Coordinates of C-alpha atoms and ligand atoms in Angstrom, one line a residue:
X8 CA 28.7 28.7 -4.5
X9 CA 28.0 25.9 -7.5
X10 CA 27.1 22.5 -6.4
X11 CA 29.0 20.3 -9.1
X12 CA 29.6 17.0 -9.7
X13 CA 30.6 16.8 -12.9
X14 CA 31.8 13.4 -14.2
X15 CA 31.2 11.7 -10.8
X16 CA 30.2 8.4 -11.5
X17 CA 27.2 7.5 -9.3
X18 CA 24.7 4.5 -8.9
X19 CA 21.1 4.8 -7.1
X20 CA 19.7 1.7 -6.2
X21 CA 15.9 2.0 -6.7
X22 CA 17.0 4.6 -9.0
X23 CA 13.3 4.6 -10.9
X24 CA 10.8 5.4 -8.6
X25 CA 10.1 8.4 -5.6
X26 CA 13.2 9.8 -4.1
X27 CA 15.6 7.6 -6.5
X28 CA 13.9 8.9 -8.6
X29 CA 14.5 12.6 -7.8
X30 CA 17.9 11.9 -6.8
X31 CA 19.0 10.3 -9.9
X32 CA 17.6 13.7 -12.4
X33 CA 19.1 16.0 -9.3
X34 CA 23.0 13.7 -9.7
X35 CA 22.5 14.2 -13.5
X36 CA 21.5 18.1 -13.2
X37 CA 24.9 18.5 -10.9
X38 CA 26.7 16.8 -13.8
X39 CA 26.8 12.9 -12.7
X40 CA 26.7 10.2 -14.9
X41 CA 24.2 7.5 -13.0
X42 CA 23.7 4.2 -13.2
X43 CA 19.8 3.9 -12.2
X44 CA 19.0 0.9 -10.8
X45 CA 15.5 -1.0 -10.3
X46 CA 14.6 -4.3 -9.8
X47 CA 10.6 -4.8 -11.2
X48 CA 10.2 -1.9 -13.2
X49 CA 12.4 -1.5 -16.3
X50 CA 10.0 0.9 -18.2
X51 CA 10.1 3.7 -15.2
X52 CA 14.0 2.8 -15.5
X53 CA 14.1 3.2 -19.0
X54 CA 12.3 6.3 -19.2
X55 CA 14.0 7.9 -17.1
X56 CA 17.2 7.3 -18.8
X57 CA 15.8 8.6 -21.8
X58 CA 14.3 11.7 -19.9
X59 CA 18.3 12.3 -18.6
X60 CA 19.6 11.8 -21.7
X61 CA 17.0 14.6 -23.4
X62 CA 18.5 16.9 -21.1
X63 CA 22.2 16.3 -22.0
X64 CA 23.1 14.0 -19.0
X65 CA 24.6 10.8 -18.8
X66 CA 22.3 7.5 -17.9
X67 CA 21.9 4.0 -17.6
X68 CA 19.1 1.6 -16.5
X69 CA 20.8 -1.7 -14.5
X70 CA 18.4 -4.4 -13.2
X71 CA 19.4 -5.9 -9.7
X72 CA 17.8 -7.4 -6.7
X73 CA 19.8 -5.6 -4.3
X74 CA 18.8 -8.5 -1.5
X75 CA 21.0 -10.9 -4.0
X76 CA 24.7 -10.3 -3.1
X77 CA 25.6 -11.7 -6.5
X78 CA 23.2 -9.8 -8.3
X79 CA 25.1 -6.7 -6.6
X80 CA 28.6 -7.6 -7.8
X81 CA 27.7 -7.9 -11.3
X82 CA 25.9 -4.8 -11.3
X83 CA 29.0 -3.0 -10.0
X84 CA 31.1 -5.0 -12.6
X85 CA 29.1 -3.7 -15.6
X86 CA 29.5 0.2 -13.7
X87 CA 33.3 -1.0 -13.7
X88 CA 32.9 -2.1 -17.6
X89 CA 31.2 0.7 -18.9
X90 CA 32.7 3.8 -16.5
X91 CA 36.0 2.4 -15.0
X92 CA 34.5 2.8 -11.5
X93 CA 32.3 4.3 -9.3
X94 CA 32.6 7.6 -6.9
X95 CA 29.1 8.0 -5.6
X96 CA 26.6 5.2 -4.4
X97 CA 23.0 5.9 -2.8
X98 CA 21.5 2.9 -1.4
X99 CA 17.9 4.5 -1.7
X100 CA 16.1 1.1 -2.9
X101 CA 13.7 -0.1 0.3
X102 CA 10.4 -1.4 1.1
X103 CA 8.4 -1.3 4.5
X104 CA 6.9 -4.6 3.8
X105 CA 3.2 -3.9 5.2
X106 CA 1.4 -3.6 8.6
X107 CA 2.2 -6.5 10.8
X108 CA 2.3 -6.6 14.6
X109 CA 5.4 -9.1 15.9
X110 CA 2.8 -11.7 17.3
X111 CA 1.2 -11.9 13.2
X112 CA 4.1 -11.2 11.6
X113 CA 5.7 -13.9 8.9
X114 CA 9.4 -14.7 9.4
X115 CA 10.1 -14.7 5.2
X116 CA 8.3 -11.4 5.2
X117 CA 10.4 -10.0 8.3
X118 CA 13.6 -11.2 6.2
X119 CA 12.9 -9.6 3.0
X120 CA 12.7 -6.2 4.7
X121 CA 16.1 -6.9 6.4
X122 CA 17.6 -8.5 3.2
X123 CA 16.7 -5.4 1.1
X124 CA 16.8 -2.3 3.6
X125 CA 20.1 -3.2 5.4
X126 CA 21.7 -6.5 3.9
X127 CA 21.7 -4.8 0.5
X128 CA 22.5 -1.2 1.6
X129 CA 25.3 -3.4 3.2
X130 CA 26.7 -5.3 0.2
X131 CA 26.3 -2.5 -2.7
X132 CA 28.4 -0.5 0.3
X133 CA 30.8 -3.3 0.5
X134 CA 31.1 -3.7 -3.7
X135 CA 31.2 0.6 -3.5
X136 CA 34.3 0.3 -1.4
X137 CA 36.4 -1.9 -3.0
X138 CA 36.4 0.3 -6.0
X139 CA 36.6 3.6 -3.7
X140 CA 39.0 2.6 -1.1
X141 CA 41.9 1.8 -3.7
X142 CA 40.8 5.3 -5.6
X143 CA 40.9 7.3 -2.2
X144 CA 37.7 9.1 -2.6
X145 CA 34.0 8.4 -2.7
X146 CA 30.9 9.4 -0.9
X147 CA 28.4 6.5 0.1
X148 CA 24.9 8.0 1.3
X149 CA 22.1 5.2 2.4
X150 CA 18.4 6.6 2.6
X151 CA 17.1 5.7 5.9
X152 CA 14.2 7.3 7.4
X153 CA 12.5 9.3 10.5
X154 CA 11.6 5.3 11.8
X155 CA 15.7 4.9 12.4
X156 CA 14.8 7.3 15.5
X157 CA 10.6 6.9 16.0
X158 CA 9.3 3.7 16.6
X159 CA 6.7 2.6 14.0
X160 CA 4.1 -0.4 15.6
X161 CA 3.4 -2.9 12.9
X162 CA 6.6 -2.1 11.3
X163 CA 9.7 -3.5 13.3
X164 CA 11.5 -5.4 10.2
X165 CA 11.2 -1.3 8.5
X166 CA 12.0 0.5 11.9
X167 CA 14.7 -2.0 12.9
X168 CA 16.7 -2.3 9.4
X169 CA 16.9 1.8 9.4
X170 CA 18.3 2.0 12.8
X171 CA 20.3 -0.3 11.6
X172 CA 21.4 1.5 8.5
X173 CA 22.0 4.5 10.9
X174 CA 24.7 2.3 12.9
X175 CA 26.2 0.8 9.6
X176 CA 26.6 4.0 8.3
X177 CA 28.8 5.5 11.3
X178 CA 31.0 2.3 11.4
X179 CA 32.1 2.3 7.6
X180 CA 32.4 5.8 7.7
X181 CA 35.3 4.9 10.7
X182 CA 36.4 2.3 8.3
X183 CA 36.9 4.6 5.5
X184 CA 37.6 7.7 6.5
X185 CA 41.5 6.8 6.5
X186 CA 40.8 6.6 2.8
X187 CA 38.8 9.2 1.8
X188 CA 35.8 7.8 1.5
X189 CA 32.7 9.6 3.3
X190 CA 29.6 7.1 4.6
X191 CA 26.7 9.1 5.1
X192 CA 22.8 8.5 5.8
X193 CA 19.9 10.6 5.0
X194 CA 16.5 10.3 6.9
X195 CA 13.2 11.7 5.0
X196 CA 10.4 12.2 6.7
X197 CA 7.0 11.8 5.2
X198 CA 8.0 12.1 1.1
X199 CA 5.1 11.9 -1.2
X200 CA 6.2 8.7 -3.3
X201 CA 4.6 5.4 -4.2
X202 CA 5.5 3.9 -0.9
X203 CA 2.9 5.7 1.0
X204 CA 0.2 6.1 -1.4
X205 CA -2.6 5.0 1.4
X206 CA -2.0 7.4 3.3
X207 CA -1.2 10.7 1.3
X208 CA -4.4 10.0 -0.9
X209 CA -6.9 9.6 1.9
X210 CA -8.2 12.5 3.4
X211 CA -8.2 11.5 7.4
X212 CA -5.0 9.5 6.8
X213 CA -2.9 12.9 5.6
X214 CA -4.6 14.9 8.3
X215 CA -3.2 12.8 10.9
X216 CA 0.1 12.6 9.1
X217 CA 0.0 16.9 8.8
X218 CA -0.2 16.5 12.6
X219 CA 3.0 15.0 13.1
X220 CA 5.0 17.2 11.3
X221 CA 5.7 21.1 12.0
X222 CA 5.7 22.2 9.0
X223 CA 2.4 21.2 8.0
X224 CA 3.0 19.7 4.6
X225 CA 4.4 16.5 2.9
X226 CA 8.1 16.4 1.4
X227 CA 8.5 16.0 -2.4
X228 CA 11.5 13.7 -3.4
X229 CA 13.4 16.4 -4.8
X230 CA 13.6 18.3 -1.3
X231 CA 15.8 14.8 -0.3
X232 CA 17.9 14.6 -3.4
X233 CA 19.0 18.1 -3.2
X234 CA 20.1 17.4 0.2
X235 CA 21.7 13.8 -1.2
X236 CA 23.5 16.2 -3.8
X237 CA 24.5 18.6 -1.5
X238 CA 26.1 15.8 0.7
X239 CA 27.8 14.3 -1.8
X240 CA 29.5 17.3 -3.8
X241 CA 32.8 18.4 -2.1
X242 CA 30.4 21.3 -0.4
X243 CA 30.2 18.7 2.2
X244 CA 33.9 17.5 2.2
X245 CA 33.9 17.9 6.4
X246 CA 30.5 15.5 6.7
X247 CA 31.0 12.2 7.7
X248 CA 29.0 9.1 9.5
X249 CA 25.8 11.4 10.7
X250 CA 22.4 10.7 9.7
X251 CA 21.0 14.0 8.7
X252 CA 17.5 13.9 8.8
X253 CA 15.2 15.7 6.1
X254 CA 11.7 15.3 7.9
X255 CA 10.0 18.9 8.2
X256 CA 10.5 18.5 11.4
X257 CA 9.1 15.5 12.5
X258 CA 11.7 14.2 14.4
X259 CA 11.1 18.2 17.1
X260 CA 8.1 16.3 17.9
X261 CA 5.4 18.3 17.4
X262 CA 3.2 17.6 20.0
X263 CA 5.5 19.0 22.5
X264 CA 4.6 22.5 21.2
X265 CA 1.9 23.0 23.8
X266 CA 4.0 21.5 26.8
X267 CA 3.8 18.2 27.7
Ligands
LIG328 P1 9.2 3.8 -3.9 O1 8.7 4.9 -4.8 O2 8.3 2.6 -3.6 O3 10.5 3.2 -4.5 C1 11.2 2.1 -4.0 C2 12.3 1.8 -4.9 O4 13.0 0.6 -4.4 C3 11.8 1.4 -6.3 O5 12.7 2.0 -7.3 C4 12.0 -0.2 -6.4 O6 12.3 -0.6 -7.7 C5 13.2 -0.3 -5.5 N1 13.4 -1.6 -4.9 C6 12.5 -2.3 -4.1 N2 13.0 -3.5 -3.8 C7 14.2 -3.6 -4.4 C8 15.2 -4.6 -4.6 N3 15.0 -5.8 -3.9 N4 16.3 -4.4 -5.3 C9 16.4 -3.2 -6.0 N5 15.5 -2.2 -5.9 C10 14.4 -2.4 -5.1 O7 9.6 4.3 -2.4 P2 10.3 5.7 -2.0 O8 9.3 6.3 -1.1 O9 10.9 6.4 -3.1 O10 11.4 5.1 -1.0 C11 12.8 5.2 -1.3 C12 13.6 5.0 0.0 O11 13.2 6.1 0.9 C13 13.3 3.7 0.8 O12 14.5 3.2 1.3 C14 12.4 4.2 1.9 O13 12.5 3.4 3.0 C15 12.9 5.6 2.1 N6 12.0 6.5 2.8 C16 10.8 6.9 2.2 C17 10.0 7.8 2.8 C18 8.7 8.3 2.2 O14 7.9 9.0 2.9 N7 8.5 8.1 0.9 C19 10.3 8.2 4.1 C20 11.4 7.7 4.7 C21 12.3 6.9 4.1 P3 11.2 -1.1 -8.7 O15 10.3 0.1 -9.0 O16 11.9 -1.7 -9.9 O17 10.4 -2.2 -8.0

């Protein structure tokens, strides 16, 4: 059984770095053309293109704060331009916008989490839809995370905007199931990336992370964008509005193992 998805057109938001990262060479590998997006790095953006393009694949780098609504339409307008539309999105891009507990936290800071992790997710959904609803096919996958299910103190703007994601995700897949358009989330667990640097590259840090998770070791991004290619080749053509979670098991909860 081949996963293909040759001459899909697909856009990754945060296409440059960690998991977009992975998932935009894994899209290309399967035969997508992607449309890598970024919004501070253009070099990681750029090289990457070029790296896709070494290989045979088809790439382009688009800058866009996905929390700017506008900045979202235009990107999908230049997709439009170059590629006549779009039949995969993966709203990947997301921050966890540091360690505060409620009573410190800043209001601006809580709304740039929300503005990025579930606003945008929302509105490059909403842009995705226009063009797949009218073409009666399309696959829209948001990465959420473990923290859509475990609660996360000092991050409720993070934990909040992926359970929200999780809830977004089943309603448009109601929405657009009628027109053949899958919505679908995928929660990683602990993924070695950039985002969680502190803690993978301190020793005491990753031995209490180890702890939480059964199988005793920390995700690389490609283990998420197989699964994000998997879900949105026509292997999956029954799979809609589910979070399927690709956490080593963190979400068993471990420390039930020994009775509880
Ligand atoms: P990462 O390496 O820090 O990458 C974050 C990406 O998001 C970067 O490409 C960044 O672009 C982009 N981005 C940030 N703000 C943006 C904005 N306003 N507009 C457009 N792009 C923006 O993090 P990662 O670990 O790969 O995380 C990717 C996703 O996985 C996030 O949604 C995260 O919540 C989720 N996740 C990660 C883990 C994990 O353990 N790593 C676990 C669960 C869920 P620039 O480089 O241009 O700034």
């Amino acid at each position: 059984m081949n996963v293909r998805l040759d001459g899909k057109r697909a856009v990754v938001t945060g296409g440059n770095s960690g998991i977009g990262e992975a998932i935009s060479v894994c899209l290309a590998e399967a035969g997508a053309l992607v449309a890598i997006n970024y919004v501070a790095h253009p070099e990681a953006a750029h090289a990457l293109v070029q790296r896709i393009q070494e290989q045979g694949g088809i790439a382009m780098a688009i800058q866009a704060d996905v929390s700017d609504p506008e900045a979202i339409a235009k990107m999908f307008e230049s997709i439009q331009a170059a590629w006549g539309g779009v039949d995969i999105l993966v709203n990947n891009a997301g921050i966890d916008g540091g360690r505060a507990l409620a009573w410190e936290t800043d209001i601006a800071a809580w709304r740039k989490v929300i503005e990025v992790n579930l606003t945008g997710a929302f509105c490059c959904a909403r842009e995705a839809l226009r063009r797949m609803v009218p073409q009666n096919s399309g696959v829209i996958l948001t990465i959420s995370s473990v923290h859509e299910e475990i609660a996360w103190s000092g991050y409720s703007a993070y934990t909040a905007s992926k359970a929200a994601v999780s809830m977004l995700t089943k309603t448009l897949a109601q929405e657009a199931a009628p027109h053949g358009v899958r919505v679908l989330a995928v929660a990683p667990g602990a993924i070695k990336t950039p985002i969680n640097r502190a803690v993978w590259s301190d020793a005491g840090s990753l031995q209490d992370l180890l702890d939480k998770i059964p199988l005793k070791r920390i995700g690389a991004p490609e283990e998420v964008a197989r699964m994000v290619v998997v879900l949105a080749s026509d292997i999956a053509s029954y799979v809609t509005g589910r979070t399927i979670f690709v956490d080593g098991g963190m979400t068993d909860y471990p420390d039930f193992a020994h009775g509880g």
